[in-house]
Short mmCIF file of N, CA and C in Angstrom, two decimals:
data_model
loop_
_atom_site.label_atom_id
_atom_site.label_comp_id
_atom_site.label_asym_id
_atom_site.label_seq_id
_atom_site.Cartn_x
_atom_site.Cartn_y
_atom_site.Cartn_z
N MET A 1 -61.59 -37.34 -89.50
CA MET A 1 -61.56 -36.55 -88.37
C MET A 1 -60.95 -35.32 -88.68
N LEU A 2 -61.62 -34.11 -88.52
CA LEU A 2 -60.99 -32.86 -88.68
C LEU A 2 -60.58 -32.07 -87.38
N LYS A 3 -61.38 -32.04 -86.38
CA LYS A 3 -61.18 -31.39 -85.32
C LYS A 3 -61.59 -32.28 -84.08
N LYS A 4 -60.84 -32.45 -82.97
CA LYS A 4 -61.11 -33.05 -81.93
C LYS A 4 -60.81 -32.45 -80.57
N ASN A 5 -61.62 -32.59 -79.60
CA ASN A 5 -61.48 -31.92 -78.29
C ASN A 5 -60.75 -33.02 -77.42
N LYS A 6 -59.44 -32.71 -77.28
CA LYS A 6 -58.50 -33.66 -76.53
C LYS A 6 -58.61 -33.74 -75.02
N LYS A 7 -58.95 -32.49 -74.47
CA LYS A 7 -59.13 -32.43 -73.03
C LYS A 7 -60.27 -33.16 -72.40
N ILE A 8 -61.12 -33.62 -73.23
CA ILE A 8 -62.28 -34.32 -72.55
C ILE A 8 -62.02 -35.58 -71.83
N LEU A 9 -61.16 -36.44 -72.35
CA LEU A 9 -60.77 -37.67 -71.59
C LEU A 9 -60.13 -37.58 -70.46
N ILE A 10 -59.50 -36.44 -70.15
CA ILE A 10 -58.76 -36.21 -68.85
C ILE A 10 -59.80 -35.57 -67.75
N LYS A 11 -60.75 -34.76 -68.09
CA LYS A 11 -61.59 -34.05 -67.15
C LYS A 11 -62.82 -34.92 -67.09
N TYR A 12 -63.39 -35.67 -67.77
CA TYR A 12 -64.66 -36.12 -67.84
C TYR A 12 -64.69 -37.76 -68.14
N PHE A 13 -65.84 -38.38 -67.67
CA PHE A 13 -66.31 -39.66 -67.93
C PHE A 13 -67.29 -39.48 -69.05
N ILE A 14 -67.18 -40.27 -70.10
CA ILE A 14 -68.09 -40.21 -71.22
C ILE A 14 -69.28 -41.13 -70.94
N ILE A 15 -70.41 -40.65 -70.78
CA ILE A 15 -71.62 -41.42 -70.47
C ILE A 15 -72.29 -41.98 -71.73
N LYS A 16 -72.73 -41.14 -72.74
CA LYS A 16 -73.27 -41.49 -73.97
C LYS A 16 -72.86 -40.44 -75.07
N THR A 17 -72.84 -41.02 -76.30
CA THR A 17 -72.33 -40.38 -77.43
C THR A 17 -73.29 -40.37 -78.48
N PHE A 18 -73.43 -39.09 -79.20
CA PHE A 18 -74.42 -38.98 -80.23
C PHE A 18 -73.62 -38.32 -81.49
N ILE A 19 -74.27 -38.49 -82.60
CA ILE A 19 -73.59 -37.94 -84.02
C ILE A 19 -74.88 -37.09 -84.40
N SER A 20 -74.62 -35.76 -84.75
CA SER A 20 -75.67 -34.90 -85.09
C SER A 20 -75.09 -34.12 -86.27
N GLY A 21 -76.00 -33.71 -87.08
CA GLY A 21 -75.78 -32.85 -88.31
C GLY A 21 -75.62 -31.48 -87.78
N MET A 22 -75.18 -30.69 -88.56
CA MET A 22 -75.04 -29.17 -88.25
C MET A 22 -75.61 -28.41 -89.50
N ILE A 23 -76.34 -27.30 -89.03
CA ILE A 23 -76.67 -26.23 -90.10
C ILE A 23 -75.52 -25.23 -90.25
N LEU A 24 -74.75 -25.41 -91.40
CA LEU A 24 -73.64 -24.43 -91.58
C LEU A 24 -73.98 -23.42 -92.46
N LYS A 25 -73.17 -22.30 -92.51
CA LYS A 25 -73.30 -21.24 -93.43
C LYS A 25 -71.93 -21.28 -94.14
N SER A 26 -71.75 -20.54 -95.29
CA SER A 26 -70.57 -20.78 -96.05
C SER A 26 -69.26 -20.46 -95.33
N ASN A 27 -69.29 -19.48 -94.61
CA ASN A 27 -68.19 -19.14 -93.93
C ASN A 27 -67.85 -20.10 -92.74
N ASP A 28 -68.70 -20.78 -92.24
CA ASP A 28 -68.48 -21.93 -91.24
C ASP A 28 -67.90 -23.03 -92.01
N VAL A 29 -68.25 -23.38 -93.13
CA VAL A 29 -67.66 -24.61 -93.97
C VAL A 29 -66.35 -24.17 -94.23
N LEU A 30 -65.94 -22.92 -94.64
CA LEU A 30 -64.57 -22.57 -94.92
C LEU A 30 -63.69 -22.68 -93.89
N LYS A 31 -64.30 -22.30 -92.59
CA LYS A 31 -63.37 -22.34 -91.27
C LYS A 31 -63.11 -23.74 -91.02
N ILE A 32 -64.03 -24.70 -91.13
CA ILE A 32 -63.73 -26.12 -90.97
C ILE A 32 -62.78 -26.67 -91.93
N LYS A 33 -62.83 -26.29 -93.14
CA LYS A 33 -62.04 -26.90 -94.12
C LYS A 33 -60.46 -26.37 -94.01
N THR A 34 -60.45 -25.02 -93.61
CA THR A 34 -59.20 -24.55 -93.58
C THR A 34 -58.54 -24.60 -91.99
N ASN A 35 -59.18 -25.44 -91.21
CA ASN A 35 -58.72 -25.74 -89.88
C ASN A 35 -58.69 -24.52 -88.93
N ILE A 36 -59.53 -23.46 -89.11
CA ILE A 36 -59.59 -22.37 -88.35
C ILE A 36 -60.57 -22.67 -87.15
N PHE A 37 -61.57 -23.57 -87.44
CA PHE A 37 -62.60 -23.76 -86.57
C PHE A 37 -62.01 -24.59 -85.29
N ASN A 38 -62.21 -23.97 -84.26
CA ASN A 38 -61.77 -24.57 -82.82
C ASN A 38 -62.89 -25.11 -82.05
N ILE A 39 -62.87 -26.28 -81.86
CA ILE A 39 -64.16 -26.88 -81.12
C ILE A 39 -64.01 -26.65 -79.69
N ASN A 40 -62.90 -26.28 -79.16
CA ASN A 40 -62.76 -26.09 -77.81
C ASN A 40 -63.63 -24.84 -77.20
N PHE A 41 -63.83 -23.87 -78.13
CA PHE A 41 -64.41 -22.63 -77.77
C PHE A 41 -65.92 -22.93 -77.79
N TYR A 42 -66.39 -23.96 -78.28
CA TYR A 42 -67.88 -24.20 -78.30
C TYR A 42 -68.54 -24.86 -77.03
N ILE A 43 -69.80 -24.66 -76.76
CA ILE A 43 -70.53 -25.28 -75.81
C ILE A 43 -71.91 -25.55 -76.32
N ILE A 44 -72.55 -26.65 -75.71
CA ILE A 44 -73.90 -27.01 -76.17
C ILE A 44 -74.98 -26.29 -75.27
N LYS A 45 -75.90 -25.61 -75.97
CA LYS A 45 -76.90 -24.93 -75.15
C LYS A 45 -78.43 -25.17 -75.89
N PHE A 46 -79.37 -25.16 -75.08
CA PHE A 46 -80.84 -25.33 -75.52
C PHE A 46 -81.36 -23.93 -75.85
N ILE A 47 -81.51 -23.59 -77.04
CA ILE A 47 -81.91 -22.33 -77.49
C ILE A 47 -83.23 -22.33 -78.43
N ASP A 48 -84.42 -21.72 -77.87
CA ASP A 48 -85.59 -21.82 -78.82
C ASP A 48 -85.91 -23.10 -79.33
N ASN A 49 -85.99 -24.04 -78.31
CA ASN A 49 -86.48 -25.47 -78.69
C ASN A 49 -85.46 -26.34 -79.56
N ASN A 50 -84.41 -25.69 -79.69
CA ASN A 50 -83.23 -26.36 -80.54
C ASN A 50 -82.03 -26.57 -79.48
N ILE A 51 -81.29 -27.72 -79.83
CA ILE A 51 -80.00 -27.73 -79.22
C ILE A 51 -79.01 -27.17 -80.23
N CYS A 52 -78.27 -26.35 -79.62
CA CYS A 52 -77.14 -25.43 -80.55
C CYS A 52 -75.80 -25.51 -79.97
N LEU A 53 -74.90 -25.23 -80.85
CA LEU A 53 -73.63 -25.23 -80.58
C LEU A 53 -73.25 -23.60 -80.55
N LEU A 54 -72.93 -23.25 -79.28
CA LEU A 54 -72.63 -21.75 -79.08
C LEU A 54 -71.10 -21.53 -78.91
N ASN A 55 -70.71 -20.46 -79.66
CA ASN A 55 -69.29 -20.02 -79.48
C ASN A 55 -69.22 -19.03 -78.33
N ASN A 56 -68.19 -19.32 -77.35
CA ASN A 56 -68.20 -18.45 -76.16
C ASN A 56 -67.64 -17.02 -76.54
N LYS A 57 -66.79 -16.96 -77.46
CA LYS A 57 -66.05 -15.69 -77.82
C LYS A 57 -67.00 -14.72 -78.67
N ASN A 58 -67.62 -15.12 -79.83
CA ASN A 58 -68.33 -14.24 -80.58
C ASN A 58 -69.85 -14.41 -80.56
N LYS A 59 -70.28 -15.34 -79.76
CA LYS A 59 -71.74 -15.63 -79.57
C LYS A 59 -72.45 -16.33 -80.99
N LYS A 60 -71.48 -16.99 -81.74
CA LYS A 60 -71.96 -17.66 -82.89
C LYS A 60 -72.85 -18.89 -82.72
N ILE A 61 -73.93 -19.01 -83.24
CA ILE A 61 -74.90 -20.16 -82.91
C ILE A 61 -74.96 -21.00 -84.26
N ILE A 62 -74.73 -22.32 -83.89
CA ILE A 62 -75.01 -23.45 -85.04
C ILE A 62 -75.83 -24.52 -84.49
N ILE A 63 -77.01 -24.55 -85.24
CA ILE A 63 -78.21 -25.41 -84.87
C ILE A 63 -77.83 -26.91 -85.13
N LEU A 64 -77.92 -27.80 -84.26
CA LEU A 64 -77.65 -29.23 -84.32
C LEU A 64 -78.85 -29.86 -84.86
N LEU A 65 -78.73 -30.96 -85.73
CA LEU A 65 -79.81 -31.78 -86.15
C LEU A 65 -79.81 -33.05 -85.52
N LEU A 66 -80.71 -33.18 -84.60
CA LEU A 66 -80.90 -34.53 -83.74
C LEU A 66 -82.41 -34.76 -83.93
N ASN A 67 -82.64 -36.19 -83.86
CA ASN A 67 -83.98 -36.66 -83.77
C ASN A 67 -84.58 -36.33 -82.33
N ARG A 68 -85.90 -36.67 -82.02
CA ARG A 68 -86.64 -36.20 -80.88
C ARG A 68 -86.19 -37.09 -79.75
N LYS A 69 -85.76 -38.30 -79.96
CA LYS A 69 -85.36 -39.18 -79.01
C LYS A 69 -84.09 -38.92 -78.39
N GLU A 70 -83.17 -38.44 -79.30
CA GLU A 70 -81.75 -38.03 -78.84
C GLU A 70 -81.92 -36.80 -78.14
N ARG A 71 -82.76 -35.92 -78.57
CA ARG A 71 -82.79 -34.53 -78.05
C ARG A 71 -83.47 -34.70 -76.65
N ASN A 72 -84.31 -35.59 -76.35
CA ASN A 72 -84.97 -35.79 -75.04
C ASN A 72 -84.07 -36.41 -74.04
N ILE A 73 -83.09 -37.31 -74.61
CA ILE A 73 -82.14 -37.81 -73.74
C ILE A 73 -81.13 -36.77 -73.30
N ILE A 74 -80.75 -35.97 -74.18
CA ILE A 74 -79.73 -34.82 -73.79
C ILE A 74 -80.40 -33.81 -72.84
N LEU A 75 -81.76 -33.58 -73.05
CA LEU A 75 -82.36 -32.59 -72.08
C LEU A 75 -82.59 -33.20 -70.59
N PHE A 76 -82.79 -34.60 -70.64
CA PHE A 76 -82.75 -35.21 -69.52
C PHE A 76 -81.63 -35.04 -68.59
N TYR A 77 -80.48 -35.41 -69.27
CA TYR A 77 -79.24 -35.21 -68.47
C TYR A 77 -78.83 -33.88 -68.11
N LYS A 78 -79.24 -32.96 -69.23
CA LYS A 78 -78.75 -31.46 -68.83
C LYS A 78 -79.53 -30.92 -67.63
N ARG A 79 -80.61 -31.46 -67.36
CA ARG A 79 -81.45 -30.95 -66.11
C ARG A 79 -80.51 -31.15 -64.69
N ASN A 80 -79.88 -32.26 -64.83
CA ASN A 80 -79.02 -32.71 -63.79
C ASN A 80 -77.83 -31.92 -63.55
N ILE A 81 -77.29 -31.33 -62.49
CA ILE A 81 -76.24 -30.48 -62.25
C ILE A 81 -74.97 -31.30 -62.67
N ASN A 82 -74.98 -32.58 -62.22
CA ASN A 82 -73.73 -33.40 -62.27
C ASN A 82 -73.20 -33.68 -63.79
N TYR A 83 -74.19 -33.57 -64.75
CA TYR A 83 -73.82 -34.02 -66.23
C TYR A 83 -73.82 -32.69 -67.04
N ASP A 84 -73.22 -32.87 -68.14
CA ASP A 84 -72.92 -31.87 -69.06
C ASP A 84 -72.99 -32.53 -70.53
N CYS A 85 -73.15 -31.69 -71.43
CA CYS A 85 -73.06 -32.07 -72.93
C CYS A 85 -72.01 -31.29 -73.46
N ILE A 86 -71.06 -32.10 -74.11
CA ILE A 86 -69.78 -31.42 -74.76
C ILE A 86 -69.76 -31.90 -76.14
N PRO A 87 -69.06 -31.00 -76.97
CA PRO A 87 -68.78 -31.39 -78.47
C PRO A 87 -67.51 -32.00 -78.31
N ILE A 88 -67.34 -33.26 -78.83
CA ILE A 88 -66.05 -33.99 -78.97
C ILE A 88 -65.30 -33.82 -80.32
N GLU A 89 -65.79 -33.90 -81.37
CA GLU A 89 -65.01 -33.89 -82.62
C GLU A 89 -65.96 -33.44 -83.92
N VAL A 90 -65.36 -32.91 -84.77
CA VAL A 90 -66.00 -32.66 -85.99
C VAL A 90 -65.47 -33.55 -87.20
N PHE A 91 -66.23 -34.13 -87.98
CA PHE A 91 -65.72 -35.00 -88.96
C PHE A 91 -66.61 -34.97 -90.16
N LYS A 92 -66.06 -35.31 -91.35
CA LYS A 92 -66.73 -35.44 -92.58
C LYS A 92 -67.35 -36.67 -92.90
N LEU A 93 -68.52 -36.95 -93.15
CA LEU A 93 -69.12 -38.27 -93.54
C LEU A 93 -69.79 -38.08 -94.91
N ASN A 94 -69.57 -38.45 -95.91
CA ASN A 94 -70.19 -38.66 -97.18
C ASN A 94 -70.45 -37.07 -97.66
N PHE A 95 -69.51 -36.34 -97.60
CA PHE A 95 -69.60 -34.83 -98.09
C PHE A 95 -70.42 -34.03 -97.16
N ILE A 96 -70.72 -34.48 -95.90
CA ILE A 96 -71.44 -33.65 -95.07
C ILE A 96 -70.78 -33.68 -93.55
N PHE A 97 -70.45 -32.59 -93.10
CA PHE A 97 -69.94 -32.36 -91.67
C PHE A 97 -70.89 -32.75 -90.57
N LYS A 98 -70.30 -33.50 -89.75
CA LYS A 98 -71.15 -34.22 -88.65
C LYS A 98 -70.33 -33.78 -87.32
N LEU A 99 -71.04 -33.61 -86.23
CA LEU A 99 -70.49 -33.43 -84.90
C LEU A 99 -70.73 -34.42 -84.04
N LYS A 100 -69.81 -34.93 -83.20
CA LYS A 100 -69.94 -35.94 -82.29
C LYS A 100 -69.97 -35.27 -80.92
N ILE A 101 -71.19 -35.43 -80.26
CA ILE A 101 -71.33 -34.78 -78.91
C ILE A 101 -71.63 -36.04 -77.96
N SER A 102 -71.13 -35.66 -76.77
CA SER A 102 -71.14 -36.64 -75.66
C SER A 102 -71.83 -35.93 -74.33
N ILE A 103 -72.56 -36.91 -73.73
CA ILE A 103 -73.01 -36.65 -72.28
C ILE A 103 -71.87 -37.09 -71.43
N VAL A 104 -71.32 -36.12 -70.38
CA VAL A 104 -70.19 -36.49 -69.78
C VAL A 104 -70.55 -36.15 -68.20
N LYS A 105 -69.60 -36.66 -67.40
CA LYS A 105 -69.81 -36.41 -66.01
C LYS A 105 -68.31 -36.24 -65.48
N LYS A 106 -68.19 -35.04 -64.61
CA LYS A 106 -66.83 -34.75 -64.16
C LYS A 106 -66.17 -35.87 -63.41
N ARG A 107 -64.92 -35.93 -63.62
CA ARG A 107 -64.15 -36.85 -62.77
C ARG A 107 -63.94 -36.36 -61.44
N LYS A 108 -63.93 -36.90 -60.41
CA LYS A 108 -63.53 -36.57 -59.00
C LYS A 108 -62.18 -36.99 -58.74
N ILE A 109 -61.22 -35.97 -58.50
CA ILE A 109 -59.92 -36.21 -58.22
C ILE A 109 -59.76 -36.23 -56.71
N ASN A 110 -59.15 -37.31 -56.19
CA ASN A 110 -59.05 -37.46 -54.83
C ASN A 110 -57.83 -36.65 -54.30
N LYS A 111 -57.86 -36.40 -53.02
CA LYS A 111 -56.70 -35.59 -52.49
C LYS A 111 -55.45 -36.53 -52.52
N LEU A 112 -55.71 -37.69 -52.36
CA LEU A 112 -54.63 -38.53 -52.35
C LEU A 112 -53.87 -38.62 -53.81
N ASN A 113 -54.66 -38.77 -54.84
CA ASN A 113 -54.19 -38.44 -56.19
C ASN A 113 -53.35 -37.26 -56.32
N LYS A 114 -53.86 -36.12 -55.96
CA LYS A 114 -53.11 -34.92 -55.95
C LYS A 114 -51.87 -34.83 -55.30
N LEU A 115 -51.85 -35.52 -54.10
CA LEU A 115 -50.58 -35.60 -53.32
C LEU A 115 -49.65 -36.56 -54.04
N LEU A 116 -50.01 -37.57 -54.53
CA LEU A 116 -49.19 -38.42 -55.40
C LEU A 116 -48.46 -37.74 -56.45
N LYS A 117 -49.32 -36.95 -57.20
CA LYS A 117 -48.83 -36.24 -58.43
C LYS A 117 -47.85 -35.06 -57.94
N THR A 118 -48.06 -34.49 -56.96
CA THR A 118 -47.31 -33.44 -56.43
C THR A 118 -45.93 -33.92 -56.07
N ASN A 119 -45.94 -35.10 -55.39
CA ASN A 119 -44.74 -35.66 -54.80
C ASN A 119 -43.96 -36.29 -55.86
N LEU A 120 -44.53 -36.86 -56.88
CA LEU A 120 -43.74 -37.37 -58.06
C LEU A 120 -43.11 -36.19 -58.74
N ILE A 121 -43.90 -35.05 -59.06
CA ILE A 121 -43.31 -34.13 -59.81
C ILE A 121 -42.09 -33.45 -58.92
N ALA A 122 -42.24 -33.28 -57.53
CA ALA A 122 -41.20 -32.63 -56.76
C ALA A 122 -39.92 -33.37 -56.75
N LYS A 123 -40.07 -34.84 -56.88
CA LYS A 123 -38.79 -35.71 -56.86
C LYS A 123 -38.26 -35.52 -58.30
#
């Protein structure tokens, strides 16, 4: 495991997970190897009939390699407002970099849980 998005388990329920390949350029490979690549800045978008990894800061696009069945499942969930698709981790498998992406649903935090947390912190 090279990079992992740790905030996911706190904010979301994981519904389904996929492993996809990535079309990387040489500077992307160097960023991943030298730990400059930060998965937290990337989101999953549907661009030109491809599912892509899009960087929020510099608008860098990495095309993801998924089969048709996986792509259709992701598109089905992306149409619903309650679900989202988020990159979880980047890892190396047999000299190839892979990306684990998940379909997630936001957790609903009750007002009671918020009150309990604030009371515990105040004490």
